[in-house]
Amino acid sequence: MNVFVVNCGSSSLKYQLIDVDTEKVIAKGLCERIGIDGKLTHKPAGKKAVEKELPMKDHKSAVSYVLEALTDQDFGVIKNLSAIDAVGHRIVHGGEKFAKSVIITDEVLEAIEECNDLAPLHNPANLIGVSACKALMPEVPMVAVFDTAFHQTMPKEAYLYGIPYEYYDRYKIRKYGFHGTSHSYVSKRLIELLGKEGKESKVIICHLGNGSSVCAVKNGVSVDTSMGFTPLDGLIMGTRSGSIDPAVVQFLANKLDCSLDEVLTILNKKSGVEGVSGVSSDFRDLDKASMEGNERAKTALDMFAYHTARYIGAYAAVMNGVDAIAFTAGIGENNSKIRKAVCDYLGYLGMEIDDLANDKKGEEIKISTDDSKVGVYVVPTNEELAIARETVELLG
Ligand code: AMP
């Protein structure tokens, strides 16, 4: 069974065609600059990648170019569109309405649209992707997989903010959490590695990438996570500040004589390790700069490790223990220095790192010593495969 996985942004569209029986990626690619001019990068498995400038006036035309590429005589991977059995869409926000993935119907689309004001930059783009695919493949069943759904199991004490309750009632202001597909996929795998499926388990997942979040998973369900009402909350990230005193927003608006919207843009796009270091949001650049003696780059890296360790400590406390933690995503999978720096804070939990194992990059591996009281693992995430699996599971 082939599942076409679609992740639509406001001017981009990432896709993978996955054979779910073998879990192999048949082709993947990216459409960029949709609505501006348009560029398709198509990577068929076992064939040369193709790059093409194409006029993508909207997402529908982008999807039609992708479908053409998938069925092309030279660089295609399937004979015709009937080889696509289902489409899995990544949807960022499902609000409180969606605690799991759903088959897309007109009612579902309406309900997703009602969540748009919770994710005004992402959800409308995700929905455009759904209608573009529906227009071109009307008979193919489609599934919505939400970033927020995995965290709907959080208890009230974890997801409510200390503000008047009426704002939760009226406006649904609360912690939602994001990266749910990744946290779900990685925690399932970690629990499998621990041999604790169906048993009591307490694990913490550190999804550390350009966007980063930590998630506490007790007995297989999310009980707390570091991102909040939006993905701005929690850890310091590539360009996002993470949690700060909200009074800073007003103070900065006054000092800069700018709007609250502009301050939020600073907190989302010009802050984080990039803002602190003045070097880059990319940890490879920061590592290099820090090794060359750049103090602010070093401080930014120290802050990132400190904040990550702080959440792990907090989640070990609220779960009353932790069996294992997993690092995942770009930094979590590849940056051994950050992993080591985080774990160095956690010796009091009995956590001990095997430096040789920790030197490995980008592969599934246990990086704690056999004596370590808490297991530490690297588990590569695969959100597209998780979406494809969910899609098949739902469609039976
Ligand atoms: P993500 O958002 O998950 O793609 O993660 C992006 C971050 O991961 C960047 O800060 C990169 O420095 C880091 N990263 C991604 N790939 C590698 C790699 N192969 N080696 C070292 N760092 C990497």
Coordinates of C-alpha atoms and ligand atoms in Angstrom, one line a residue:
M1 CA 0.0 0.0 0.0
N2 CA 1.4 3.4 -1.0
V3 CA 0.7 6.5 1.1
F4 CA 1.4 10.0 -0.2
V5 CA 2.4 12.1 2.8
V6 CA 1.9 15.8 2.5
N7 CA 3.2 18.6 4.7
C8 CA 2.0 21.9 3.5
G9 CA 3.4 25.3 4.6
S10 CA 2.3 28.7 3.4
S11 CA 4.6 28.7 0.4
S12 CA 6.0 25.2 0.5
L13 CA 4.9 21.6 0.2
K14 CA 7.0 18.6 1.4
Y15 CA 6.0 15.2 0.3
Q16 CA 7.0 11.5 0.5
L17 CA 5.5 8.5 -1.2
I18 CA 5.9 5.6 1.2
D19 CA 5.3 1.9 0.5
V20 CA 3.9 1.1 3.9
D21 CA 4.4 -2.7 3.6
T22 CA 8.1 -2.3 3.3
E23 CA 8.2 1.1 5.0
K24 CA 10.5 2.3 2.2
V25 CA 10.4 5.8 0.8
I26 CA 9.7 5.5 -3.0
A27 CA 10.1 9.2 -3.6
K28 CA 10.3 12.4 -1.7
G29 CA 10.6 16.1 -2.5
L30 CA 9.8 19.7 -1.9
C31 CA 8.0 22.5 -3.7
E32 CA 9.2 25.9 -2.7
R33 CA 8.2 29.5 -3.5
I34 CA 4.6 28.5 -4.2
G35 CA 2.6 31.6 -5.3
I36 CA 5.9 33.4 -6.1
D37 CA 7.5 31.5 -8.9
G38 CA 8.0 27.9 -7.9
K39 CA 10.7 25.2 -7.6
L40 CA 10.3 21.5 -7.4
T41 CA 13.0 19.2 -6.0
H42 CA 12.1 15.6 -6.6
K43 CA 14.1 12.7 -5.3
P44 CA 13.0 9.3 -6.6
A45 CA 14.6 6.3 -4.8
G46 CA 17.4 4.7 -6.8
K47 CA 17.3 7.5 -9.5
K48 CA 18.9 10.8 -9.9
A49 CA 17.2 13.8 -8.1
V50 CA 15.5 16.3 -10.3
E51 CA 15.3 20.1 -9.8
K52 CA 12.9 22.2 -11.9
E53 CA 11.8 25.8 -11.9
L54 CA 8.0 25.6 -12.5
P55 CA 5.3 28.2 -12.4
M56 CA 3.4 27.3 -9.2
K57 CA 0.6 29.8 -8.9
D58 CA -1.0 28.0 -6.0
H59 CA -0.8 24.7 -4.0
K60 CA -3.0 23.0 -6.5
S61 CA -0.6 23.6 -9.3
A62 CA 2.3 22.5 -7.0
V63 CA 0.5 19.2 -6.2
S64 CA -0.2 18.6 -9.9
Y65 CA 3.5 19.0 -10.7
V66 CA 4.4 16.6 -7.9
L67 CA 1.9 14.0 -9.3
E68 CA 3.3 14.5 -12.7
A69 CA 6.8 13.9 -11.3
L70 CA 5.7 10.8 -9.5
T71 CA 4.3 9.3 -12.8
D72 CA 6.9 10.7 -15.2
Q73 CA 8.4 8.2 -17.7
D74 CA 12.0 9.0 -16.8
F75 CA 12.1 10.0 -13.2
G76 CA 8.7 8.8 -12.0
V77 CA 8.2 5.9 -9.5
I78 CA 4.7 4.8 -10.3
K79 CA 2.8 4.1 -13.5
N80 CA -0.3 6.1 -12.7
L81 CA -2.1 7.8 -9.9
S82 CA -4.1 4.6 -9.0
A83 CA -0.9 3.5 -7.3
I84 CA -1.5 6.0 -4.6
D85 CA -3.8 4.3 -2.1
A86 CA -4.2 7.1 0.5
V87 CA -3.0 10.5 1.4
G88 CA -1.8 11.4 4.9
H89 CA -1.8 15.1 5.7
R90 CA 0.2 16.8 8.5
I91 CA -2.1 19.2 10.3
V92 CA -0.5 21.4 12.9
H93 CA -3.4 22.2 15.2
G94 CA -6.3 20.1 16.1
G95 CA -7.2 22.1 19.2
E96 CA -9.2 20.1 21.8
K97 CA -11.3 18.6 19.1
F98 CA -8.8 16.1 17.8
A99 CA -7.1 13.7 20.3
K100 CA -6.1 11.4 17.4
S101 CA -5.8 11.2 13.7
V102 CA -9.0 11.1 11.6
I103 CA -10.2 10.3 8.2
I104 CA -10.9 13.6 6.4
T105 CA -14.6 14.3 5.7
D106 CA -16.3 17.6 5.1
E107 CA -17.3 17.8 8.8
V108 CA -13.6 17.2 9.8
L109 CA -12.5 20.0 7.4
E110 CA -14.9 22.3 9.1
A111 CA -13.7 21.4 12.5
I112 CA -10.1 21.9 11.5
E113 CA -11.0 25.3 10.1
E114 CA -12.4 26.2 13.5
C115 CA -8.9 25.7 14.9
N116 CA -7.4 28.1 12.4
D117 CA -7.2 31.0 14.8
L118 CA -5.1 28.9 17.2
A119 CA -2.5 28.4 14.4
P120 CA -3.1 31.2 11.8
L121 CA 0.2 30.7 10.0
H122 CA 0.0 26.9 9.7
N123 CA -3.5 25.5 9.7
P124 CA -4.8 27.5 6.7
A125 CA -1.8 26.3 4.7
N126 CA -2.4 22.7 5.8
L127 CA -6.0 22.9 4.7
I128 CA -5.0 24.4 1.3
G129 CA -2.9 21.2 0.8
V130 CA -5.9 19.0 1.6
S131 CA -8.2 20.8 -0.9
A132 CA -5.4 20.7 -3.6
C133 CA -5.1 16.9 -3.2
K134 CA -8.8 16.4 -3.0
A135 CA -9.3 18.4 -6.3
L136 CA -6.7 16.2 -8.1
M137 CA -7.4 12.9 -6.4
P138 CA -11.1 13.0 -5.4
E139 CA -11.4 9.3 -4.9
V140 CA -8.4 8.7 -2.8
P141 CA -9.1 8.5 1.0
M142 CA -7.3 11.1 3.1
V143 CA -6.3 11.2 6.8
A144 CA -5.4 14.2 9.0
V145 CA -2.6 13.6 11.5
F146 CA -2.3 16.4 14.1
D147 CA 0.9 17.8 15.8
T148 CA -1.2 18.5 18.9
A149 CA -3.2 15.3 19.2
F150 CA -0.7 13.2 21.1
H151 CA -0.7 15.8 23.9
Q152 CA -4.4 15.8 24.5
T153 CA -3.8 13.3 27.3
M154 CA -2.1 15.9 29.5
P155 CA -3.9 16.4 32.8
K156 CA -5.5 19.8 33.6
E157 CA -2.8 20.7 36.1
A158 CA -0.2 20.5 33.2
Y159 CA -2.2 22.2 30.5
L160 CA -3.9 25.1 32.2
Y161 CA -2.2 28.4 32.6
G162 CA -2.5 30.5 35.8
I163 CA -4.9 33.0 34.2
P164 CA -8.6 33.5 34.8
Y165 CA -10.4 30.3 34.0
E166 CA -12.9 32.1 31.8
Y167 CA -10.2 32.6 29.2
Y168 CA -9.8 28.9 28.9
D169 CA -13.5 28.5 28.7
R170 CA -14.1 31.3 26.2
Y171 CA -10.9 31.3 24.1
K172 CA -9.4 27.9 24.7
I173 CA -6.2 29.4 26.0
R174 CA -4.2 26.5 27.3
K175 CA -1.1 24.5 26.6
Y176 CA -1.5 22.3 23.5
G177 CA 2.0 21.2 22.8
F178 CA 3.4 20.3 19.3
H179 CA 5.8 17.8 17.7
G180 CA 3.2 15.2 18.8
T181 CA 3.8 12.9 15.8
S182 CA 7.5 12.8 16.6
H183 CA 7.1 12.4 20.4
S184 CA 4.5 9.6 19.8
Y185 CA 6.8 7.8 17.2
V186 CA 10.0 8.1 19.3
S187 CA 8.3 7.3 22.6
K188 CA 6.7 4.1 21.2
R189 CA 10.1 3.0 19.8
L190 CA 11.9 3.8 23.1
I191 CA 9.3 1.8 25.1
E192 CA 9.8 -1.0 22.6
L193 CA 13.6 -0.8 23.1
L194 CA 13.1 -1.0 26.9
G195 CA 10.8 -4.0 26.5
K196 CA 8.1 -2.2 28.4
E197 CA 5.2 -2.3 25.9
G198 CA 2.0 -2.6 27.8
K199 CA 3.8 -2.3 31.1
E200 CA 4.4 0.8 33.4
S201 CA 6.9 3.1 31.8
K202 CA 8.2 6.6 32.3
V203 CA 10.2 8.1 29.5
I204 CA 11.2 11.6 28.4
I205 CA 11.7 12.5 24.7
C206 CA 13.9 15.4 23.7
H207 CA 13.0 16.5 20.2
L208 CA 15.9 18.9 19.6
G209 CA 15.9 20.6 16.2
N210 CA 15.4 24.0 14.8
G211 CA 12.2 23.9 16.8
S212 CA 12.7 21.9 20.0
S213 CA 10.5 20.4 22.7
V214 CA 10.7 18.0 25.6
C215 CA 7.8 15.6 26.4
A216 CA 7.1 13.5 29.4
V217 CA 5.4 10.2 28.4
K218 CA 3.9 8.0 31.2
N219 CA 2.6 4.6 30.3
G220 CA 2.7 5.5 26.6
V221 CA 0.8 8.8 26.9
S222 CA 1.9 12.4 27.0
V223 CA 1.6 13.9 30.4
D224 CA 3.4 17.2 29.8
T225 CA 5.4 18.9 27.2
S226 CA 7.4 22.1 26.9
M227 CA 5.7 23.9 24.0
G228 CA 2.5 25.6 25.0
F229 CA -0.3 27.5 23.4
T230 CA 2.0 28.1 20.5
P231 CA 5.4 26.5 19.5
L232 CA 7.1 29.7 20.9
D233 CA 7.0 28.3 24.5
G234 CA 9.5 26.1 26.3
L235 CA 13.1 25.6 25.3
I236 CA 15.3 28.2 23.8
M237 CA 15.4 27.2 20.0
G238 CA 17.1 28.1 16.8
T239 CA 15.4 31.5 16.4
R240 CA 12.6 31.3 19.0
S241 CA 13.1 32.6 22.5
G242 CA 11.3 29.8 24.4
S243 CA 9.6 30.7 27.7
I244 CA 10.3 34.3 28.9
D245 CA 8.5 36.5 31.4
P246 CA 5.5 37.8 29.5
A247 CA 6.1 41.3 30.9
V248 CA 9.1 41.5 28.6
V249 CA 6.8 41.8 25.6
Q250 CA 5.2 45.0 26.8
F251 CA 8.5 46.4 28.0
L252 CA 10.2 45.7 24.7
A253 CA 7.3 47.2 22.7
N254 CA 7.7 50.4 24.7
K255 CA 11.4 50.6 24.4
L256 CA 11.4 49.8 20.7
D257 CA 8.3 51.9 20.1
C258 CA 6.8 49.0 18.1
S259 CA 3.7 46.9 18.1
L260 CA 3.1 43.7 20.0
D261 CA 3.0 41.9 16.7
E262 CA 6.5 43.1 16.0
V263 CA 7.8 42.0 19.4
L264 CA 6.4 38.6 18.7
T265 CA 8.2 38.5 15.4
I266 CA 11.4 39.2 17.3
L267 CA 10.7 36.4 19.7
N268 CA 9.9 34.0 16.9
K269 CA 12.4 34.9 14.3
K270 CA 15.3 36.8 15.8
S271 CA 15.8 35.3 19.2
G272 CA 16.8 31.9 20.4
V273 CA 20.4 30.7 20.0
E274 CA 20.7 33.0 16.9
G275 CA 19.7 36.0 18.8
V276 CA 21.9 35.2 21.8
S277 CA 25.0 34.3 19.8
G278 CA 24.6 36.8 16.9
V279 CA 26.1 34.0 14.8
S280 CA 23.5 31.5 13.5
S281 CA 20.6 29.3 14.4
D282 CA 22.4 26.3 13.1
F283 CA 24.2 24.3 15.8
R284 CA 27.0 23.4 13.4
D285 CA 27.9 27.0 13.0
L286 CA 27.6 27.6 16.7
D287 CA 29.9 24.7 17.5
K288 CA 32.5 26.0 15.1
A289 CA 32.2 29.6 16.4
S290 CA 32.4 28.4 20.0
M291 CA 35.5 26.3 19.3
E292 CA 37.1 29.4 17.7
G293 CA 36.5 31.3 21.0
N294 CA 33.2 33.1 20.3
E295 CA 31.9 33.6 23.9
R296 CA 28.3 34.4 22.9
A297 CA 28.1 31.2 20.7
K298 CA 29.3 29.2 23.7
T299 CA 26.8 30.9 26.0
A300 CA 24.0 30.1 23.5
L301 CA 25.0 26.4 23.5
D302 CA 25.3 26.4 27.3
M303 CA 21.8 27.9 27.6
F304 CA 20.4 25.2 25.2
A305 CA 21.8 22.4 27.2
Y306 CA 20.8 24.0 30.5
H307 CA 17.2 24.6 29.5
T308 CA 16.9 21.0 28.1
A309 CA 18.3 19.5 31.4
R310 CA 15.9 21.7 33.4
Y311 CA 12.9 20.3 31.6
I312 CA 14.1 16.7 32.0
G313 CA 14.6 17.3 35.7
A314 CA 11.1 18.8 36.0
Y315 CA 9.5 15.9 34.1
A316 CA 11.4 13.3 36.1
A317 CA 10.0 15.0 39.2
V318 CA 6.3 15.1 38.0
M319 CA 6.4 11.5 36.9
N320 CA 8.2 10.5 40.1
G321 CA 11.0 8.9 38.2
V322 CA 12.2 8.2 34.7
D323 CA 13.2 4.9 33.1
A324 CA 14.9 6.4 30.0
I325 CA 15.3 9.4 27.9
A326 CA 15.6 9.7 24.1
F327 CA 17.3 12.3 22.0
T328 CA 15.9 12.9 18.5
A329 CA 15.7 15.4 15.5
G330 CA 18.6 17.2 13.9
I331 CA 20.5 18.2 17.0
G332 CA 19.3 15.3 19.2
E333 CA 20.4 12.8 16.6
N334 CA 23.7 14.4 15.5
N335 CA 25.1 16.6 18.2
S336 CA 27.0 14.5 20.7
K337 CA 28.3 17.5 22.6
I338 CA 24.8 18.8 23.4
R339 CA 23.7 15.3 24.4
K340 CA 26.7 15.1 26.8
A341 CA 26.2 18.6 28.1
V342 CA 22.6 17.8 28.9
C343 CA 23.3 14.5 30.6
D344 CA 26.1 16.0 32.6
Y345 CA 23.5 17.9 34.6
L346 CA 21.6 14.7 35.3
G347 CA 24.1 12.7 37.2
Y348 CA 21.9 13.0 40.3
L349 CA 19.4 10.8 38.5
G350 CA 22.1 8.1 38.1
M351 CA 22.5 8.9 34.5
E352 CA 25.9 8.0 33.0
I353 CA 26.9 8.4 29.4
D354 CA 29.1 6.0 27.4
D355 CA 31.3 8.5 25.5
L356 CA 32.3 6.1 22.8
A357 CA 28.6 5.3 22.0
N358 CA 27.7 8.9 22.3
D359 CA 30.2 9.8 19.5
K360 CA 28.0 8.0 16.9
K361 CA 25.8 10.2 14.7
G362 CA 22.3 9.8 13.3
E363 CA 21.6 6.2 14.2
E364 CA 19.5 4.4 16.8
I365 CA 21.8 3.6 19.7
K366 CA 21.9 3.3 23.5
I367 CA 24.4 5.9 24.7
S368 CA 24.2 5.3 28.4
T369 CA 26.6 2.8 30.2
D370 CA 25.3 -0.5 31.5
D371 CA 25.5 0.9 35.0
S372 CA 23.4 4.0 34.3
K373 CA 20.2 4.0 36.3
V374 CA 18.4 5.8 33.5
G375 CA 18.8 4.6 30.0
V376 CA 19.8 7.2 27.4
Y377 CA 19.1 6.6 23.7
V378 CA 19.3 8.2 20.4
V379 CA 16.2 7.4 18.4
P380 CA 15.9 9.0 15.0
T381 CA 12.5 10.4 14.4
N382 CA 10.5 9.8 11.2
E383 CA 7.4 12.0 11.2
E384 CA 6.5 11.0 7.6
L385 CA 6.6 7.3 8.3
A386 CA 4.5 7.9 11.5
I387 CA 1.9 9.8 9.4
A388 CA 1.9 7.0 6.8
R389 CA 1.4 4.3 9.5
E390 CA -1.4 6.3 11.1
T391 CA -3.1 6.7 7.7
V392 CA -3.0 2.9 7.1
E393 CA -4.1 2.1 10.6
L394 CA -7.1 4.4 10.3
L395 CA -8.1 3.2 6.9
G396 CA -7.7 -0.4 7.9
Ligands
AMP1 P1 16.0 19.9 12.3 O1 15.1 21.1 12.6 O2 15.5 18.7 13.1 O3 16.3 19.7 10.9 O4 17.4 20.3 13.0 C1 18.2 21.3 12.6 C2 19.4 21.4 13.5 O5 20.1 20.1 13.5 C3 20.5 22.4 13.0 O6 20.8 23.2 14.1 C4 21.7 21.5 12.7 O7 22.9 22.1 13.2 C5 21.5 20.2 13.3 N1 21.9 19.1 12.4 C6 21.1 18.6 11.4 N2 21.9 17.6 10.7 C7 23.1 17.6 11.3 C8 24.3 16.8 11.1 N3 24.3 15.9 10.1 N4 25.3 17.0 11.9 C9 25.2 18.0 12.9 N5 24.2 18.7 13.1 C10 23.1 18.5 12.4

